[in-house]
Tab-separated table of C-alpha atoms in Angstrom:
chain	number	residue	atom	x	y	z
A	1	UNK	CA	-55.126	-3.799	1.833
A	2	UNK	CA	-57.058	-1.647	-0.571
A	3	UNK	CA	-56.193	1.976	-1.240
A	4	UNK	CA	-59.101	4.186	-0.236
A	5	UNK	CA	-60.460	6.521	-2.886
A	6	UNK	CA	-61.319	10.031	-1.831
A	7	UNK	CA	-63.152	11.276	-4.897
A	8	UNK	CA	-66.292	9.189	-4.455
A	9	UNK	CA	-69.464	11.172	-3.746
A	10	UNK	CA	-71.171	10.472	-0.449
A	11	UNK	CA	-73.715	7.639	-0.664
A	12	UNK	CA	-72.229	6.427	-3.970
A	13	UNK	CA	-71.191	2.768	-3.902
A	14	UNK	CA	-70.019	0.153	-6.339
A	15	UNK	CA	-71.736	-2.706	-4.504
A	16	UNK	CA	-74.547	-2.639	-1.948
A	17	UNK	CA	-75.454	-5.780	0.000
A	18	UNK	CA	-78.719	-5.956	1.903
A	19	UNK	CA	-78.245	-8.230	4.902
A	20	UNK	CA	-75.242	-8.845	7.153
A	21	UNK	CA	-75.566	-12.587	7.528
A	22	UNK	CA	-73.701	-15.671	6.357
A	23	UNK	CA	-73.621	-14.637	2.696
A	24	UNK	CA	-72.076	-11.261	3.449
A	25	UNK	CA	-69.484	-12.684	5.827
A	26	UNK	CA	-68.251	-15.180	3.248
A	27	UNK	CA	-68.538	-12.585	0.472
A	28	UNK	CA	-65.977	-10.577	2.456
A	29	UNK	CA	-63.811	-13.708	2.776
A	30	UNK	CA	-63.771	-14.485	-0.933
A	31	UNK	CA	-63.455	-10.810	-1.844
A	32	UNK	CA	-60.268	-10.630	0.244
A	33	UNK	CA	-59.006	-13.774	-1.486
A	34	UNK	CA	-59.550	-12.066	-4.843
A	35	UNK	CA	-57.897	-8.877	-3.596
A	36	UNK	CA	-54.877	-10.686	-2.162
A	37	UNK	CA	-54.607	-12.797	-5.294
A	38	UNK	CA	-54.451	-9.628	-7.428
A	39	UNK	CA	-57.739	-10.429	-9.158
A	40	UNK	CA	-58.703	-6.950	-7.920
A	41	UNK	CA	-56.272	-4.053	-8.171
A	42	UNK	CA	-55.963	-2.426	-4.773
A	43	UNK	CA	-56.103	0.988	-6.448
A	44	UNK	CA	-59.501	0.103	-7.858
A	45	UNK	CA	-61.013	-1.772	-4.944
A	46	UNK	CA	-64.762	-1.180	-4.958
A	47	UNK	CA	-66.649	0.742	-2.328
A	48	UNK	CA	-69.085	-1.689	-0.702
A	49	UNK	CA	-72.023	-0.892	1.587
A	50	UNK	CA	-73.673	-3.459	3.840
A	51	UNK	CA	-77.203	-2.583	4.946
A	52	UNK	CA	-78.413	-4.411	8.075
A	53	UNK	CA	-81.538	-3.727	10.120
A	54	UNK	CA	-80.023	-5.109	13.341
A	55	UNK	CA	-77.311	-3.489	15.448
A	56	UNK	CA	-74.627	-6.029	14.577
A	57	UNK	CA	-73.929	-8.728	11.969
A	58	UNK	CA	-74.253	-12.515	12.043
A	59	UNK	CA	-76.954	-12.769	14.710
A	60	UNK	CA	-78.432	-15.898	13.126
A	61	UNK	CA	-75.047	-17.610	12.906
A	62	UNK	CA	-74.513	-16.864	16.599
A	63	UNK	CA	-77.771	-18.679	17.393
A	64	UNK	CA	-77.293	-21.611	15.008
A	65	UNK	CA	-76.703	-25.116	16.288
A	66	UNK	CA	-77.852	-24.092	19.770
A	67	UNK	CA	-74.952	-21.673	19.933
A	68	UNK	CA	-72.437	-24.128	18.490
A	69	UNK	CA	-72.778	-23.125	14.785
A	70	UNK	CA	-73.431	-26.247	12.744
A	71	UNK	CA	-71.971	-24.691	9.597
A	72	UNK	CA	-71.981	-27.672	7.231
A	73	UNK	CA	-72.281	-31.416	6.873
A	74	UNK	CA	-69.738	-33.896	5.551
A	75	UNK	CA	-72.575	-35.820	3.901
A	76	UNK	CA	-74.442	-33.785	1.268
A	77	UNK	CA	-77.019	-35.352	-1.041
A	78	UNK	CA	-79.692	-33.965	-3.346
A	79	UNK	CA	-82.315	-34.880	-0.746
A	80	UNK	CA	-80.792	-32.384	1.684
A	81	UNK	CA	-82.171	-29.420	-0.289
A	82	UNK	CA	-85.636	-28.713	-1.660
A	83	UNK	CA	-87.554	-26.081	-3.593
A	84	UNK	CA	-91.217	-25.124	-3.385
A	85	UNK	CA	-91.160	-24.737	-7.169
A	86	UNK	CA	-88.829	-27.384	-8.535
A	87	UNK	CA	-86.247	-26.212	-11.063
A	88	UNK	CA	-83.876	-28.999	-12.005
A	89	UNK	CA	-81.400	-26.760	-13.844
A	90	UNK	CA	-80.909	-24.514	-10.836
A	91	UNK	CA	-80.896	-27.488	-8.484
A	92	UNK	CA	-78.061	-29.243	-10.313
A	93	UNK	CA	-75.969	-26.070	-10.498
A	94	UNK	CA	-76.557	-25.220	-6.830
A	95	UNK	CA	-75.599	-28.716	-5.661
A	96	UNK	CA	-72.472	-28.571	-7.810
A	97	UNK	CA	-71.556	-25.217	-6.266
A	98	UNK	CA	-72.125	-26.492	-2.733
A	99	UNK	CA	-70.068	-29.622	-3.295
A	100	UNK	CA	-67.259	-27.648	-4.933
A	101	UNK	CA	-66.777	-25.578	-1.784
A	102	UNK	CA	-64.925	-27.503	0.903
A	103	UNK	CA	-65.969	-25.140	3.645
A	104	UNK	CA	-64.304	-27.193	6.387
A	105	UNK	CA	-60.970	-27.008	4.573
A	106	UNK	CA	-61.454	-23.305	3.898
A	107	UNK	CA	-62.037	-22.579	7.573
A	108	UNK	CA	-59.161	-24.858	8.552
A	109	UNK	CA	-56.868	-22.898	6.217
A	110	UNK	CA	-57.976	-19.787	8.118
A	111	UNK	CA	-57.234	-21.309	11.558
A	112	UNK	CA	-60.849	-22.177	12.339
A	113	UNK	CA	-60.575	-25.880	13.027
A	114	UNK	CA	-63.580	-28.194	12.865
A	115	UNK	CA	-65.103	-31.205	14.529
A	116	UNK	CA	-67.581	-33.760	13.150
A	117	UNK	CA	-70.313	-35.418	15.207
A	118	UNK	CA	-71.999	-38.810	14.767
A	119	UNK	CA	-74.549	-37.291	12.346
A	120	UNK	CA	-71.789	-35.918	10.061
A	121	UNK	CA	-72.542	-32.362	11.193
A	122	UNK	CA	-69.588	-29.979	11.219
A	123	UNK	CA	-68.938	-27.494	14.025
A	124	UNK	CA	-66.027	-25.260	14.985
A	125	UNK	CA	-63.607	-27.193	17.171
A	126	UNK	CA	-64.436	-24.874	20.068
A	127	UNK	CA	-68.102	-25.939	19.876
A	128	UNK	CA	-68.918	-22.235	19.994
A	129	UNK	CA	-70.577	-20.126	17.303
A	130	UNK	CA	-68.581	-17.178	18.637
A	131	UNK	CA	-65.517	-18.597	16.892
A	132	UNK	CA	-67.172	-18.372	13.468
A	133	UNK	CA	-68.774	-15.006	14.243
A	134	UNK	CA	-65.402	-13.529	15.232
A	135	UNK	CA	-63.791	-14.934	12.091
A	136	UNK	CA	-66.454	-13.384	9.829
A	137	UNK	CA	-66.476	-10.081	11.724
A	138	UNK	CA	-62.720	-9.845	11.232
A	139	UNK	CA	-63.018	-10.553	7.518
A	140	UNK	CA	-65.804	-7.983	7.165
A	141	UNK	CA	-63.650	-5.361	8.869
A	142	UNK	CA	-60.536	-6.238	6.865
A	143	UNK	CA	-62.491	-6.005	3.619
A	144	UNK	CA	-63.224	-2.364	4.398
A	145	UNK	CA	-66.940	-2.719	3.731
A	146	UNK	CA	-68.997	0.154	5.107
A	147	UNK	CA	-71.685	-1.184	7.429
A	148	UNK	CA	-74.967	0.620	7.919
A	149	UNK	CA	-76.415	-1.038	11.020
A	150	UNK	CA	-79.884	-0.321	12.428
A	151	UNK	CA	-80.827	0.408	8.829
A	152	UNK	CA	-83.751	-1.102	6.981
A	153	UNK	CA	-83.972	-1.258	3.198
A	154	UNK	CA	-87.397	0.143	2.272
A	155	UNK	CA	-87.116	0.200	-1.506
A	156	UNK	CA	-84.865	-0.166	-4.522
A	157	UNK	CA	-85.196	0.880	-8.130
A	158	UNK	CA	-83.064	0.848	-11.232
A	159	UNK	CA	-81.319	3.925	-12.542
A	160	UNK	CA	-79.644	4.659	-15.837
A	161	UNK	CA	-75.858	4.746	-15.983
A	162	UNK	CA	-75.736	8.527	-16.482
A	163	UNK	CA	-77.080	8.944	-12.932
A	164	UNK	CA	-74.205	6.942	-11.463
A	165	UNK	CA	-70.932	7.019	-13.471
A	166	UNK	CA	-68.804	3.920	-13.803
A	167	UNK	CA	-65.469	3.073	-12.218
A	168	UNK	CA	-62.165	3.043	-14.060
A	169	UNK	CA	-59.159	0.896	-13.319
A	170	UNK	CA	-57.508	3.971	-11.756
A	171	UNK	CA	-60.304	4.442	-9.219
A	172	UNK	CA	-61.725	7.456	-11.089
A	173	UNK	CA	-65.335	7.974	-12.059
A	174	UNK	CA	-65.517	8.401	-15.816
A	175	UNK	CA	-67.904	8.274	-18.738
A	176	UNK	CA	-69.394	4.882	-19.635
A	177	UNK	CA	-67.503	4.780	-22.916
A	178	UNK	CA	-64.495	3.749	-20.850
A	179	UNK	CA	-64.008	0.667	-18.731
A	180	UNK	CA	-60.353	-0.108	-18.242
A	181	UNK	CA	-60.736	-2.312	-15.200
A	182	UNK	CA	-61.076	-6.069	-15.721
A	183	UNK	CA	-64.454	-6.084	-14.001
A	184	UNK	CA	-65.535	-2.624	-15.151
A	185	UNK	CA	-68.085	-4.173	-17.527
A	186	UNK	CA	-70.142	-4.923	-14.447
A	187	UNK	CA	-69.978	-1.304	-13.394
A	188	UNK	CA	-70.437	0.017	-16.922
A	189	UNK	CA	-73.783	-1.686	-17.520
A	190	UNK	CA	-76.905	0.265	-18.209
A	191	UNK	CA	-78.475	-0.493	-14.863
A	192	UNK	CA	-77.651	0.788	-11.411
A	193	UNK	CA	-79.794	1.157	-8.311
A	194	UNK	CA	-81.131	3.748	-5.936
A	195	UNK	CA	-81.664	2.087	-2.572
A	196	UNK	CA	-83.977	3.712	-0.049
A	197	UNK	CA	-83.107	3.133	3.619
A	198	UNK	CA	-84.499	4.035	7.019
A	199	UNK	CA	-82.768	4.062	10.394
A	200	UNK	CA	-84.770	1.726	12.631
A	201	UNK	CA	-84.028	3.779	15.755
A	202	UNK	CA	-84.315	7.387	14.578
A	203	UNK	CA	-86.580	7.029	11.543
A	204	UNK	CA	-84.114	9.049	9.449
A	205	UNK	CA	-84.197	8.162	5.774
A	206	UNK	CA	-81.321	8.117	3.288
A	207	UNK	CA	-80.826	7.086	-0.326
A	208	UNK	CA	-77.699	5.441	-1.645
A	209	UNK	CA	-76.663	4.701	-5.213
A	210	UNK	CA	-74.940	1.499	-6.226
A	211	UNK	CA	-73.925	-0.079	-9.511
A	212	UNK	CA	-74.488	-3.596	-8.142
A	213	UNK	CA	-77.160	-4.671	-5.664
A	214	UNK	CA	-77.048	-7.977	-3.784
A	215	UNK	CA	-80.124	-9.063	-1.840
A	216	UNK	CA	-78.964	-11.543	0.802
A	217	UNK	CA	-81.548	-10.556	3.366
A	218	UNK	CA	-82.621	-13.989	4.566
A	219	UNK	CA	-86.089	-15.466	4.497
A	220	UNK	CA	-89.205	-15.073	6.603
A	221	UNK	CA	-88.250	-17.186	9.637
A	222	UNK	CA	-86.696	-16.105	12.928
A	223	UNK	CA	-87.927	-12.456	12.795
A	224	UNK	CA	-86.312	-11.834	16.193
A	225	UNK	CA	-82.978	-12.269	14.392
A	226	UNK	CA	-83.833	-9.817	11.632
A	227	UNK	CA	-85.366	-12.031	8.932
A	228	UNK	CA	-89.068	-11.250	8.776
A	229	UNK	CA	-89.640	-11.679	5.041
A	230	UNK	CA	-90.427	-7.993	4.451
A	231	UNK	CA	-87.769	-7.704	1.729
A	232	UNK	CA	-89.705	-10.138	-0.441
A	233	UNK	CA	-92.258	-7.380	-1.038
A	234	UNK	CA	-89.423	-5.167	-2.267
A	235	UNK	CA	-88.223	-7.960	-4.550
A	236	UNK	CA	-91.701	-8.401	-6.017
A	237	UNK	CA	-91.955	-4.663	-6.724
A	238	UNK	CA	-88.721	-4.967	-8.689
A	239	UNK	CA	-90.422	-7.467	-10.989
A	240	UNK	CA	-89.361	-10.823	-9.558
A	241	UNK	CA	-91.764	-13.521	-8.446
A	242	UNK	CA	-91.608	-15.283	-5.084
A	243	UNK	CA	-92.172	-19.014	-4.584
A	244	UNK	CA	-93.853	-19.702	-1.280
A	245	UNK	CA	-93.354	-19.021	1.592
A	246	UNK	CA	-93.590	-21.786	4.240
A	247	UNK	CA	-91.916	-22.438	7.629
A	248	UNK	CA	-88.987	-24.857	7.667
A	249	UNK	CA	-86.873	-26.699	10.261
A	250	UNK	CA	-89.684	-26.377	12.769
A	251	UNK	CA	-92.017	-28.317	15.041
A	252	UNK	CA	-95.222	-29.847	13.677
A	253	UNK	CA	-98.805	-29.643	14.867
A	254	UNK	CA	-100.785	-32.886	15.030
A	255	UNK	CA	-104.356	-34.001	15.557
A	256	UNK	CA	-105.152	-33.772	19.269
A	257	UNK	CA	-104.599	-36.988	21.229
A	258	UNK	CA	-103.610	-38.127	24.739
A	259	UNK	CA	-99.985	-37.807	23.609
A	260	UNK	CA	-100.350	-34.013	23.700
A	261	UNK	CA	-100.537	-34.278	27.485
A	262	UNK	CA	-96.948	-35.541	27.515
A	263	UNK	CA	-95.473	-32.094	26.825
A	264	UNK	CA	-91.752	-32.093	27.647
A	265	UNK	CA	-91.228	-35.864	27.459
A	266	UNK	CA	-88.597	-37.102	25.007
A	267	UNK	CA	-88.351	-40.516	23.434
A	268	UNK	CA	-86.101	-42.255	20.910
A	269	UNK	CA	-88.111	-43.153	17.831
A	270	UNK	CA	-87.862	-43.894	14.148
A	271	UNK	CA	-89.784	-41.597	11.819
A	272	UNK	CA	-90.806	-42.410	8.256
A	273	UNK	CA	-92.440	-40.300	5.572
A	274	UNK	CA	-92.010	-40.873	1.839
A	275	UNK	CA	-88.228	-41.221	1.293
A	276	UNK	CA	-87.371	-39.912	4.783
A	277	UNK	CA	-86.264	-42.452	7.374
A	278	UNK	CA	-84.392	-41.482	10.486
A	279	UNK	CA	-84.063	-42.625	14.097
A	280	UNK	CA	-83.536	-40.016	16.774
A	281	UNK	CA	-85.103	-38.070	19.580
A	282	UNK	CA	-88.636	-36.701	19.353
A	283	UNK	CA	-90.236	-34.349	21.845
A	284	UNK	CA	-93.916	-34.336	22.723
A	285	UNK	CA	-95.519	-30.900	22.971
A	286	UNK	CA	-98.969	-29.582	23.782
A	287	UNK	CA	-99.548	-28.908	20.082
A	288	UNK	CA	-97.825	-31.957	18.576
A	289	UNK	CA	-94.232	-33.036	17.943
A	290	UNK	CA	-90.783	-31.455	18.036
A	291	UNK	CA	-87.233	-32.552	18.783
A	292	UNK	CA	-84.292	-33.231	16.453
A	293	UNK	CA	-85.910	-36.048	14.482
A	294	UNK	CA	-88.973	-33.922	13.717
A	295	UNK	CA	-86.845	-30.923	12.742
A	296	UNK	CA	-84.991	-33.088	10.230
A	297	UNK	CA	-88.340	-34.206	8.770
A	298	UNK	CA	-90.105	-30.855	8.832
A	299	UNK	CA	-88.953	-29.325	5.524
A	300	UNK	CA	-90.375	-32.200	3.493
A	301	UNK	CA	-93.638	-32.132	5.452
A	302	UNK	CA	-93.956	-28.350	5.243
A	303	UNK	CA	-93.467	-28.420	1.468
A	304	UNK	CA	-96.235	-30.996	1.067
A	305	UNK	CA	-98.554	-29.096	3.394
A	306	UNK	CA	-97.893	-25.965	1.313
A	307	UNK	CA	-98.966	-27.977	-1.739
A	308	UNK	CA	-102.201	-28.906	0.105
A	309	UNK	CA	-101.217	-32.566	0.411
A	310	UNK	CA	-102.436	-34.689	3.307
A	311	UNK	CA	-99.502	-35.678	5.492
A	312	UNK	CA	-99.466	-38.789	7.677
A	313	UNK	CA	-96.147	-39.872	9.173
A	314	UNK	CA	-95.251	-43.229	10.687
A	315	UNK	CA	-93.502	-43.423	14.053
A	316	UNK	CA	-91.683	-46.491	15.355
A	317	UNK	CA	-91.470	-46.197	19.139
A	318	UNK	CA	-89.340	-49.370	19.344
A	319	UNK	CA	-86.609	-48.682	16.756
A	320	UNK	CA	-83.900	-50.921	18.223
A	321	UNK	CA	-83.510	-54.127	16.182
A	322	UNK	CA	-83.332	-56.232	19.346
A	323	UNK	CA	-86.809	-55.143	20.435
A	324	UNK	CA	-88.837	-57.459	18.217
A	325	UNK	CA	-92.082	-59.096	19.284
A	326	UNK	CA	-90.272	-62.238	20.365
A	327	UNK	CA	-88.156	-60.294	22.844
A	328	UNK	CA	-91.246	-59.123	24.718
A	329	UNK	CA	-93.288	-62.343	24.528
A	330	UNK	CA	-90.304	-64.239	25.931
A	331	UNK	CA	-90.483	-62.058	29.058
A	332	UNK	CA	-94.000	-63.103	29.958
A	333	UNK	CA	-93.642	-65.269	33.101
A	334	UNK	CA	-95.632	-68.458	33.376
A	335	UNK	CA	-96.651	-67.953	37.014
A	336	UNK	CA	-95.915	-64.403	38.225
A	337	UNK	CA	-98.393	-61.662	37.255
A	338	UNK	CA	-97.075	-59.106	34.782
A	339	UNK	CA	-99.355	-56.487	33.280
A	340	UNK	CA	-99.106	-55.190	29.720
A	341	UNK	CA	-97.647	-52.004	31.175
A	342	UNK	CA	-95.010	-53.964	33.089
A	343	UNK	CA	-93.783	-55.736	29.971
A	344	UNK	CA	-93.015	-52.523	28.078
A	345	UNK	CA	-92.099	-50.135	30.898
A	346	UNK	CA	-88.436	-51.110	30.714
A	347	UNK	CA	-88.081	-49.606	27.233
A	348	UNK	CA	-90.477	-46.653	27.349
A	349	UNK	CA	-91.612	-43.996	29.804
A	350	UNK	CA	-94.643	-45.230	31.797
A	351	UNK	CA	-96.534	-41.965	31.310
A	352	UNK	CA	-96.028	-42.325	27.554
A	353	UNK	CA	-97.253	-45.917	27.670
A	354	UNK	CA	-100.358	-44.959	29.659
A	355	UNK	CA	-101.219	-42.239	27.138
A	356	UNK	CA	-100.504	-44.530	24.190
A	357	UNK	CA	-102.598	-47.357	25.661
A	358	UNK	CA	-105.436	-44.904	26.302
A	359	UNK	CA	-105.587	-43.715	22.691
A	360	UNK	CA	-105.190	-47.286	21.370
A	361	UNK	CA	-107.920	-48.824	23.565
A	362	UNK	CA	-105.397	-51.078	25.308
A	363	UNK	CA	-105.830	-52.140	28.922
A	364	UNK	CA	-102.412	-51.553	30.394
A	365	UNK	CA	-103.373	-53.128	33.738
A	366	UNK	CA	-104.557	-56.391	32.202
A	367	UNK	CA	-102.407	-59.473	32.528
A	368	UNK	CA	-99.895	-59.743	29.704
A	369	UNK	CA	-100.453	-62.521	27.201
A	370	UNK	CA	-98.740	-63.455	23.987
A	371	UNK	CA	-101.670	-62.072	22.033
A	372	UNK	CA	-101.848	-58.738	23.911
A	373	UNK	CA	-98.085	-58.219	23.846
A	374	UNK	CA	-97.919	-58.981	20.111
A	375	UNK	CA	-100.724	-56.510	19.464
A	376	UNK	CA	-99.114	-53.769	21.574
A	377	UNK	CA	-95.744	-54.354	19.919
A	378	UNK	CA	-97.275	-53.934	16.443
A	379	UNK	CA	-99.017	-50.717	17.516
A	380	UNK	CA	-95.814	-49.245	18.962
A	381	UNK	CA	-93.837	-50.194	15.867
A	382	UNK	CA	-96.199	-48.452	13.456
A	383	UNK	CA	-98.074	-45.461	14.848
A	384	UNK	CA	-99.691	-43.196	12.260
A	385	UNK	CA	-99.850	-39.469	13.019
A	386	UNK	CA	-101.686	-36.920	10.896
A	387	UNK	CA	-99.839	-33.611	10.596
A	388	UNK	CA	-102.068	-30.537	10.489
A	389	UNK	CA	-99.554	-27.757	9.943
A	390	UNK	CA	-96.023	-26.551	10.552
A	391	UNK	CA	-95.452	-24.173	13.439
A	392	UNK	CA	-95.370	-20.458	12.501
A	393	UNK	CA	-92.441	-18.512	11.082
A	394	UNK	CA	-91.475	-16.996	14.429
A	395	UNK	CA	-90.737	-20.517	15.691
A	396	UNK	CA	-89.080	-21.790	12.500
A	397	UNK	CA	-85.334	-21.780	11.862
A	398	UNK	CA	-85.652	-21.195	8.099
A	399	UNK	CA	-88.313	-20.463	5.541
A	400	UNK	CA	-89.000	-22.501	2.432
A	401	UNK	CA	-89.443	-20.650	-0.834
A	402	UNK	CA	-87.969	-17.372	-1.991
A	403	UNK	CA	-87.041	-15.816	-5.305
A	404	UNK	CA	-88.162	-18.084	-8.142
A	405	UNK	CA	-85.083	-19.974	-9.344
A	406	UNK	CA	-86.204	-19.783	-12.974
A	407	UNK	CA	-85.450	-16.038	-12.775
A	408	UNK	CA	-81.862	-16.462	-11.486
A	409	UNK	CA	-78.730	-17.425	-13.408
A	410	UNK	CA	-77.810	-20.693	-11.645
A	411	UNK	CA	-74.061	-20.234	-12.173
A	412	UNK	CA	-73.670	-16.601	-11.059
A	413	UNK	CA	-76.874	-15.982	-9.031
A	414	UNK	CA	-77.442	-12.799	-11.031
A	415	UNK	CA	-81.007	-11.948	-11.915
A	416	UNK	CA	-82.083	-12.908	-15.415
A	417	UNK	CA	-84.476	-9.962	-15.372
A	418	UNK	CA	-82.330	-7.126	-13.998
A	419	UNK	CA	-78.672	-6.645	-14.800
A	420	UNK	CA	-76.328	-6.377	-11.791
A	421	UNK	CA	-78.958	-7.589	-9.326
A	422	UNK	CA	-77.838	-10.674	-7.367
A	423	UNK	CA	-79.478	-12.927	-4.791
A	424	UNK	CA	-77.952	-15.101	-2.084
A	425	UNK	CA	-78.738	-17.588	0.656
A	426	UNK	CA	-82.199	-18.026	2.102
A	427	UNK	CA	-83.672	-15.349	-0.183
A	428	UNK	CA	-83.581	-17.997	-2.936
A	429	UNK	CA	-86.079	-20.853	-3.283
A	430	UNK	CA	-83.451	-23.469	-2.438
A	431	UNK	CA	-83.513	-24.507	1.202
A	432	UNK	CA	-81.462	-27.018	3.121
A	433	UNK	CA	-82.678	-29.226	5.914
A	434	UNK	CA	-81.438	-29.441	9.465
A	435	UNK	CA	-77.732	-30.235	9.680
A	436	UNK	CA	-75.702	-27.233	8.478
A	437	UNK	CA	-76.800	-27.180	4.849
A	438	UNK	CA	-78.110	-23.601	4.728
A	439	UNK	CA	-74.947	-21.933	6.014
A	440	UNK	CA	-72.972	-23.946	3.474
A	441	UNK	CA	-75.304	-22.890	0.656
A	442	UNK	CA	-75.064	-19.220	1.629
A	443	UNK	CA	-71.262	-19.470	1.579
A	444	UNK	CA	-71.389	-21.128	-1.853
A	445	UNK	CA	-73.652	-18.300	-3.084
A	446	UNK	CA	-71.117	-15.736	-1.876
A	447	UNK	CA	-68.332	-17.518	-3.711
A	448	UNK	CA	-70.357	-17.628	-6.937
A	449	UNK	CA	-71.184	-13.914	-6.702
A	450	UNK	CA	-67.561	-12.915	-6.067
A	451	UNK	CA	-66.393	-15.013	-9.021
A	452	UNK	CA	-69.017	-13.427	-11.264
A	453	UNK	CA	-68.472	-9.815	-10.223
A	454	UNK	CA	-64.682	-9.870	-10.059
A	455	UNK	CA	-63.967	-12.545	-12.677
A	456	UNK	CA	-62.102	-14.387	-9.930
């Protein structure tokens, strides 16, 4: 473990990280790997501050996957991530970084075993997010990072090196003409930071100095878990531009129809929109559509709505291959009376069918005929729904958009505009869909930052 240095002025740090989420947890993991692998001399281990507005770390991880922590996916393609402002250079580098990190193997090597479900989603073997939270909390503690909980970052500005002396390989603060440590060039740069903070409970304000600043403060979704997007204003004041923002992994609002009266009813359905095709559960709500299949679709829809595109999705309410028109017409008896509703009620909820027939001008009580059944089958197989908007940020799991990727080094995640300023995770305009992709990306960001800062 690192040797603590006693000659460091109070509120002077080598690295300050804003946000105690996934990025910071895995930053601690990879930092310890570098420390244990002698990439960092224990006598010169940096002093790291973690600034978090909530009372404890990893609140969003604890809530992910309905409390199970879907931390990754064994199937990762370029379609699983999107940007509000496309940047192919950053996109290629980010995908390469994500694919290079076998997060399941990494956790397995650290005694956090995994399980894979039928959708290729990866979870801890315990099916409990608490397992991952405990693992990251332990790493954070072992790394010796100083945590400032209930503390909100209210501002940050650059300072010149003379205001915050650099770190030598012996753990001594010296003039910038030196720089014996293998990563001292990072500390000996011209730019450092003064970070203004406020205690969220007492209102007390403090300022801390740091040679390196990492903004891994999440996006604008899930404000109840600490990510309300307020840090983006700070980022803009520092000179960076923000792409977006828009809600992601969220329910969708539709044009009002009789289906809105089915709130709470679930149905298996295929959903299609552009290159998205997936069969799964959808949930009717009073405002539109939700459920797993809609959440998987929502990022693509939200991006297009942000771009002012008209969005119409296609829903197949009879996705099973066996349920073709011939299956239903063959069930029409020659003598006994069967209504249109009777013919289809074995494969769909009757209240759904009544609402669907109502909006489609179909007489459900009329006697079933080959013509009526064929018409109903075609309508159920291809139902067009206009999407009005995504649900608001406080109901979304992630936000689309973030720091413009053109302003970030895609290999190191360091700012191209400000030396020693780094970004990570959801703060960047590179967002994964439903299925564990965002936790994996945040972990890959942490790995890239550690490798850049410590030459590991």
